[in-house]
Coordinates of C-alpha atoms and ligand atoms in Angstrom, one line a residue:
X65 CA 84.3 152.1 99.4
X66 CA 82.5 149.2 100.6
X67 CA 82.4 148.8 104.7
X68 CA 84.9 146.0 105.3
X69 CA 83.6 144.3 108.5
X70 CA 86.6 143.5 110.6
X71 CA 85.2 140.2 112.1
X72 CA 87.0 137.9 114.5
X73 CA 86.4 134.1 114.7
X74 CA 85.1 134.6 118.0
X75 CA 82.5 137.7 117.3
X76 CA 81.5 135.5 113.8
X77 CA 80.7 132.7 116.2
X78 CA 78.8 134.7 119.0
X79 CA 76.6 136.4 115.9
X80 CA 76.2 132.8 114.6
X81 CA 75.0 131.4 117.8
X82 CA 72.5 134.5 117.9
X83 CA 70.5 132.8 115.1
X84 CA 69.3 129.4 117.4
X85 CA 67.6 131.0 120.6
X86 CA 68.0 127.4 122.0
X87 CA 71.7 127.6 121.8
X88 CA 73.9 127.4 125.2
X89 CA 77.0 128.8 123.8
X90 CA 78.4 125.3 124.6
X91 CA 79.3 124.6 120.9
X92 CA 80.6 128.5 120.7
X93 CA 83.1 127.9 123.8
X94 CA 84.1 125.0 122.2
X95 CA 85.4 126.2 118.8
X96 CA 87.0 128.9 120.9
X97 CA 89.2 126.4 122.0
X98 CA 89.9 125.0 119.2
X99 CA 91.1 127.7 117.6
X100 CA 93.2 128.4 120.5
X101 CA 95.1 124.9 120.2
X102 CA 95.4 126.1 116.5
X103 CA 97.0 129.3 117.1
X104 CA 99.6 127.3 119.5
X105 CA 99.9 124.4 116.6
X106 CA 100.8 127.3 114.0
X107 CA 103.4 128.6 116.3
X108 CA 105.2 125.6 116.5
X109 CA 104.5 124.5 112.4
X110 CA 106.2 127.7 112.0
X111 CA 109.0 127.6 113.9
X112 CA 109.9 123.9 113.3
X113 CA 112.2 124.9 111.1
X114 CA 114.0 126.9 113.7
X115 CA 114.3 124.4 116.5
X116 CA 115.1 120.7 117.2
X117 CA 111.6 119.8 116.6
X118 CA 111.8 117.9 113.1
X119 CA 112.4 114.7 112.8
X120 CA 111.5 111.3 114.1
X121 CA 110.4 110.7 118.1
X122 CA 112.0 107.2 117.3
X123 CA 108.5 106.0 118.3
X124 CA 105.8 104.5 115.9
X125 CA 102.2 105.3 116.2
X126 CA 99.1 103.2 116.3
X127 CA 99.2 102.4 112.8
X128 CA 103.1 101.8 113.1
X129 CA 103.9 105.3 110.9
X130 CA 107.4 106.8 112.5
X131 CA 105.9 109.6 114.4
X132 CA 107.9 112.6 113.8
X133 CA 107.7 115.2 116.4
X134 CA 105.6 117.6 115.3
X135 CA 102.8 114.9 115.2
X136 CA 102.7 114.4 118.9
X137 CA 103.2 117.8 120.3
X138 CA 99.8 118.6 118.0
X139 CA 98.0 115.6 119.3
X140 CA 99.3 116.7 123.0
X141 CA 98.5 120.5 122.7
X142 CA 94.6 119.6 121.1
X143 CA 93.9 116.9 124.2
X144 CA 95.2 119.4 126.6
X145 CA 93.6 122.4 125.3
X146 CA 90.5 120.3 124.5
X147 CA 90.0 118.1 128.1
X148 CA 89.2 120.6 130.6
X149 CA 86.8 122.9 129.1
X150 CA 83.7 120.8 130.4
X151 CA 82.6 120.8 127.0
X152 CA 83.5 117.3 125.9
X153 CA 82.2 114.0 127.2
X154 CA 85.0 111.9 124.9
X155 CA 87.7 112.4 122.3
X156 CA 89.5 110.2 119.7
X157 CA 92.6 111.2 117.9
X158 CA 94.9 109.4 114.7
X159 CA 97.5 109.2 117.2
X160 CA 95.6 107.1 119.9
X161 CA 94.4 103.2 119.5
X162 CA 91.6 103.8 122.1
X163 CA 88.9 106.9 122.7
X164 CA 90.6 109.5 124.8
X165 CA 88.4 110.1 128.0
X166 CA 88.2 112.9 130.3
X167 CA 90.3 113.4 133.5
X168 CA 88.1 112.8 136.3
X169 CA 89.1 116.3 137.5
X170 CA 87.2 117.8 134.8
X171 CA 83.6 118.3 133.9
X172 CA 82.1 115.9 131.3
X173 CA 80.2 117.9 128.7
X174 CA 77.6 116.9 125.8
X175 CA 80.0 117.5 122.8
X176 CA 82.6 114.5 121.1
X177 CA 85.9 115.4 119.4
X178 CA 87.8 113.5 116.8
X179 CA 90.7 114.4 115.0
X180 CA 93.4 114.1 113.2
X181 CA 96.1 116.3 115.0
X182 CA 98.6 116.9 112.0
X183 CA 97.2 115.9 109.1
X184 CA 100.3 115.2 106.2
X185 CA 102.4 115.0 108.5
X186 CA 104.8 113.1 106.1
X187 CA 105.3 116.6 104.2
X188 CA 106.8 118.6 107.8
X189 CA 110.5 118.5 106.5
X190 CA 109.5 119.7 103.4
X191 CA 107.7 122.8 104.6
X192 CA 104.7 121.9 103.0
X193 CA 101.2 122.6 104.2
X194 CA 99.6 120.4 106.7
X195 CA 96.6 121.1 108.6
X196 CA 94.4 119.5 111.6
X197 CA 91.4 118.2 111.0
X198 CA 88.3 117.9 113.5
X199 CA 84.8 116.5 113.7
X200 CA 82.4 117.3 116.5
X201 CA 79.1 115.2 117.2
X202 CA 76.8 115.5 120.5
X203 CA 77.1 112.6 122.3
X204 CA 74.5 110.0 122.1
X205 CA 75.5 107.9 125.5
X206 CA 73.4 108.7 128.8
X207 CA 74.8 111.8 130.1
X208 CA 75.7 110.9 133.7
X209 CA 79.1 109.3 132.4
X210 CA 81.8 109.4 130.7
X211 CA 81.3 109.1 126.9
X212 CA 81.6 105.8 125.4
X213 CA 82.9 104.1 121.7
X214 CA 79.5 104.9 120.5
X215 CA 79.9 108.2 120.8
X216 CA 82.5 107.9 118.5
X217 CA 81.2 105.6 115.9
X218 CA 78.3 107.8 114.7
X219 CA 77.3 108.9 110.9
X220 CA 79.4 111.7 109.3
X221 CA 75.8 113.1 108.7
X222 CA 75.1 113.5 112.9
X223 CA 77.9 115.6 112.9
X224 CA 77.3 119.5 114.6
X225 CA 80.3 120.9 113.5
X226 CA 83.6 120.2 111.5
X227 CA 86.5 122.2 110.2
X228 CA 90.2 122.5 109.5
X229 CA 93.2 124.4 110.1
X230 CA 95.4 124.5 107.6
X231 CA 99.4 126.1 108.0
X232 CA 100.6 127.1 105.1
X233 CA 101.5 130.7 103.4
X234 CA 99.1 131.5 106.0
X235 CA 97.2 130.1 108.8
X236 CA 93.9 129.5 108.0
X237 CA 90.6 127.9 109.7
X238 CA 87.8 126.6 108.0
X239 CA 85.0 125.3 109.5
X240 CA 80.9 124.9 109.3
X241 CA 78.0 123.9 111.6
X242 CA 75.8 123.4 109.4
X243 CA 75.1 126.8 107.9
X244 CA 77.5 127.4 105.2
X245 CA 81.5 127.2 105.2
X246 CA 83.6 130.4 106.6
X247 CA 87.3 130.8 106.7
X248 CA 89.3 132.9 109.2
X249 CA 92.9 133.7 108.6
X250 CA 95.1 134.2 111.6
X251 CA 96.4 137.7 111.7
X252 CA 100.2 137.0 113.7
X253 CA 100.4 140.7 114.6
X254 CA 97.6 140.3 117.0
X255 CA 97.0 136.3 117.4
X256 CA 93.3 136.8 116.2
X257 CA 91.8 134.4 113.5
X258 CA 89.9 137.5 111.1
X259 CA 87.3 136.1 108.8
X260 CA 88.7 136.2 105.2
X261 CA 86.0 134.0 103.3
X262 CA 82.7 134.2 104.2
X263 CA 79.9 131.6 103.2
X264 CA 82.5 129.6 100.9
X265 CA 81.1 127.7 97.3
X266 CA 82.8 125.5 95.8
X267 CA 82.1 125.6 91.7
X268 CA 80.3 122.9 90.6
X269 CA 82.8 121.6 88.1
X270 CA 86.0 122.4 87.8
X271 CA 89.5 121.6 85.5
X272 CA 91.6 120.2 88.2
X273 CA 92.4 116.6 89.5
X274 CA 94.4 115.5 92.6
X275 CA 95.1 111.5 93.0
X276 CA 98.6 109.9 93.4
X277 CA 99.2 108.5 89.7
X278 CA 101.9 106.4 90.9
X279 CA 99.1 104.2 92.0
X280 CA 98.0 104.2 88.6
X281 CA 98.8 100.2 88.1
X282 CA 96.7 99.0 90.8
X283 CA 93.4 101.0 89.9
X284 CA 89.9 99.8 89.2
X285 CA 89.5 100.0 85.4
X286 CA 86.8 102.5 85.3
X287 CA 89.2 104.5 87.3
X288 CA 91.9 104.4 85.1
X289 CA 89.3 105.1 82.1
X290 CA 88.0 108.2 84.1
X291 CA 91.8 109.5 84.4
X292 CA 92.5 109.2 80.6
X293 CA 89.3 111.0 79.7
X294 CA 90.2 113.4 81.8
X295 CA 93.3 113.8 80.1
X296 CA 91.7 113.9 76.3
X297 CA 91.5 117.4 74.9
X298 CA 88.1 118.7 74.5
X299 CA 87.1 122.3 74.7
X300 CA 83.9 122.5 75.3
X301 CA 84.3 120.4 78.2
X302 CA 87.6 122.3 79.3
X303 CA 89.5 118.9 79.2
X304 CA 92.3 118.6 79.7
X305 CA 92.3 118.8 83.3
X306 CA 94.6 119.8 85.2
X307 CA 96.4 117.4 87.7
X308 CA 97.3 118.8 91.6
X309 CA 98.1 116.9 94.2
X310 CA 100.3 118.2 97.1
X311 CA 100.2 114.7 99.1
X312 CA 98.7 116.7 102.1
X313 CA 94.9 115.9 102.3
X314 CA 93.8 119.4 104.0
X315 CA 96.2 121.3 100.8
X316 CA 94.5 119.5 98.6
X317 CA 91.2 119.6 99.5
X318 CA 91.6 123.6 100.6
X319 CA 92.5 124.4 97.0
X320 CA 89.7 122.4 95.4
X321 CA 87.4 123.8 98.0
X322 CA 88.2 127.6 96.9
X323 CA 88.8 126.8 93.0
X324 CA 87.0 123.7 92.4
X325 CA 88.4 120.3 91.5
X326 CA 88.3 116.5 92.1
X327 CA 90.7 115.2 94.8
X328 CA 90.3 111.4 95.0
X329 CA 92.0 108.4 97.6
X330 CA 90.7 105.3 96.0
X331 CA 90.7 101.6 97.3
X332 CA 93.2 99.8 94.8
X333 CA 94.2 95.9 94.4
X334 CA 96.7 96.6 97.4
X335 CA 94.5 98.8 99.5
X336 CA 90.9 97.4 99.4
X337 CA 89.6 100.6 101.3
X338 CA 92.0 103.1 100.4
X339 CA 94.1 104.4 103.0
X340 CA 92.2 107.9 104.5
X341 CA 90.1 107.4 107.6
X342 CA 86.7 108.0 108.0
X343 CA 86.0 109.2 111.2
X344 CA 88.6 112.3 111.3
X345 CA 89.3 113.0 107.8
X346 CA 87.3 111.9 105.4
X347 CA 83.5 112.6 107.5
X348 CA 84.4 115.9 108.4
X349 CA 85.8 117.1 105.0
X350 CA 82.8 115.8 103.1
X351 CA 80.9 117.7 105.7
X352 CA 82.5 120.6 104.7
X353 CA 82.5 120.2 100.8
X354 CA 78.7 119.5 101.4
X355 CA 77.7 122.4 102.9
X356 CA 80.2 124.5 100.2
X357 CA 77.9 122.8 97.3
X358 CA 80.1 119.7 96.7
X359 CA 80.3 116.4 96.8
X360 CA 82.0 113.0 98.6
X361 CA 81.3 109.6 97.7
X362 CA 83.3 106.5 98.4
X363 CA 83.2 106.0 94.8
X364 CA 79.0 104.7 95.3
X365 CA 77.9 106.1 98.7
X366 CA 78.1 109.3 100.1
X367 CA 80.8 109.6 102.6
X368 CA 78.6 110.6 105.3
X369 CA 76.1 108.0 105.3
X370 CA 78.5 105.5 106.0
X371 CA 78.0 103.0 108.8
X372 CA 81.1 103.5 111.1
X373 CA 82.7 100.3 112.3
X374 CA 85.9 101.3 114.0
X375 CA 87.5 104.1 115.1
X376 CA 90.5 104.0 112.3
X377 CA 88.6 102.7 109.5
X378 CA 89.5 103.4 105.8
X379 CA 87.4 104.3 103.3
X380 CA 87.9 105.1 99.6
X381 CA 86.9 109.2 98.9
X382 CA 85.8 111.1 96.3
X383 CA 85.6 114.6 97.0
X384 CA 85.1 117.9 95.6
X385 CA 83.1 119.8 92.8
X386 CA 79.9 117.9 93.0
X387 CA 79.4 117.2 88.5
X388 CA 82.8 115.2 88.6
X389 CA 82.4 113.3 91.1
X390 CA 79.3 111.8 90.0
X391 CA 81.3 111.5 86.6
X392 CA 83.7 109.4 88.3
X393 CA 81.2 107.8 89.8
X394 CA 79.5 107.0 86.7
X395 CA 82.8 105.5 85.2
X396 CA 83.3 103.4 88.3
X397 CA 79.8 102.4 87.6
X398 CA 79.7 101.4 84.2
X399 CA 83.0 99.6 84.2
X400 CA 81.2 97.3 87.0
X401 CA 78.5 96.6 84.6
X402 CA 80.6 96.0 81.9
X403 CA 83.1 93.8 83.8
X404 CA 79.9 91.7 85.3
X405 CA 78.5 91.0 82.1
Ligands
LIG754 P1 100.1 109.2 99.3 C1 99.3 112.3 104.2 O1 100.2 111.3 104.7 C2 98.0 111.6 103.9 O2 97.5 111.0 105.0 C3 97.0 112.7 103.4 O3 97.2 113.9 103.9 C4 97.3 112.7 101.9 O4 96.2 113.1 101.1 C5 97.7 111.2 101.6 O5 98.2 110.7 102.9 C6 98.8 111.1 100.6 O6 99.1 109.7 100.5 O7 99.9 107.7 99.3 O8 99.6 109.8 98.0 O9 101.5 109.7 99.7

């Protein structure tokens, strides 16, 4: 009988941290509290059925999106489980115009935060998953003060850490700094995230696609040609696909992760950069599907080489097993040859 290591998020962590002498365990505390905002998140998800927590605050958000409950209290719980910890110099959330800077009260530390605090958010009264999604960078801004726009507006491929938690049948997080992807499913009998995948792959091609085909008239050409193909029937190159797409980002891309698959937010002739944002859902999700062996392109570049502009940016995303999306990349390609000519 094999030995089944019972590992906790926060032993996988210290062990991690074993492996870089130089470490402070500044990073490590860090994640600990993230997972601690997650475990209070998941109550709530949980429960929203049970209490007067769905619905509609009435208010709108910075993008003017109704902001249902359930939003906020996530973005409130990650600020106030994230601000005092002295590990953070600045943070940034979906759910605030502006970077988020640290009470005075508090010590400034060397680490950034962006997130998005309740990613597909529009699926809550559904009970479908949604998840959280954050990106951590060190902060490039002199270290006497508090930490600046710039901290914010780095590469996706500066980042030292990102991850997601996902609430679905089961509350799951999923992160990587740098040294493969692990997930750790949270055990309610004992509030303990266990580690349940350990150095996660994702296959390098796969028979599943994930993009919102009601969109289908406003696509670029090559895209449109890319989604028929996909759709032909040939064997030996297990078409036809298969076509997923929950409408919840961290869903999507947590099922493609574990069994492979394309999930793809274009731009389109109404939405010239697509509509996911860079800096706390698309960089840190490419990160991720990087380091699992995958891929993430804006349909030409890869995700994390793109130059950050603003804080809320959109950019189109192609993510997931890393042969299909350079086929659609190839399509997009071609079609912008052949339409130039
Ligand atoms: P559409 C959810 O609102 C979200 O931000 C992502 O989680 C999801 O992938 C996308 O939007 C769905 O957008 O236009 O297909 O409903």
């Amino acid at each position: 009988m094999p030995q089944i290591k019972f590992l906790t998020l926060a032993r996988h962590i210290i062990e991690e941290e074993r492996k870089y002498p130089e470490a402070t365990g500044e990073l490590s505390n860090l994640l600990h509290d993230l997972s601690l905002a997650a475990k209070v998140i998941s109550l709530e998800v949980n429960k929203a059925g049970l209490v007067d927590i769905i619905g509609f605050t009435g208010d709108n958000n910075v993008h003017g999106e109704q902001v249902k409950k359930l939003d906020m209290f996530a973005h409130d719980m990650m600020v106030r489980a994230m601000d005092h910890g002295g590990h953070l110099c600045v943070m940034a959330s979906e759910e605030e115009e502006d970077v988020i800077h640290i009470p005075s009260e508090f010590n400034i530390g060397k680490y950034v935060l962006l997130f998005d605090p309740l990613d597909g958010s529009s699926n809550i009264d559904a009970n479908v998953s949604i998840g959280t999604i954050f990106s951590i960078y060190r902060r490039v801004s002199p270290e006497d003060g508090a930490g600046t726009m710039e901290d914010c507006l780095q590469f996706g491929h500066e980042q030292v850490a990102a991850g997601y938690v996902i609430y679905g049948s089961s509350t799951m997080l999923v992160y990587t700094a740098g040294s493969g992807v692990h997930g750790f499913t949270l055990d309610p009998a004992f509030g303990e995230f266990v580690r349940s995948h350990k150095n996660i792959t994702t296959p390098k091609k796969s028979k599943i696609y994930s993009i919102n085909e009601g969109n289908y008239l406003y696509w670029h050409p090559g895209l449109k040609k890319y989604i028929k193909y996909l759709q032909e029937e040939d064997k030996e190159s297990g078409r036809p696909y298969t076509s997923r797409y929950i409408g919840s980002m961290v869903a999507d891309i947590h099922r493609n992760l574990l069994y492979g698959g394309i999930f793809m937010y274009p731009a389109d002739s109404r939405n010239p950069n697509g509509k996911l944002r860079l800096m706390y859902e698309c960089n840190p999700m490419a990160f991720i599907i990087e380091q699992a062996g995958g891929k993430a392109s804006d349909g030409k570049n890869r995700i994390l080489d793109i130059q950050p502009e603003k804080l809320h940016q959109r950019v189109p995303v192609y993510i997931g097993s890393e042969e299909d999306v350079k086929m659609v990349e190839s399509f997009l390609a071609k079609e912008e040859v052949e339409s130039a000519k």
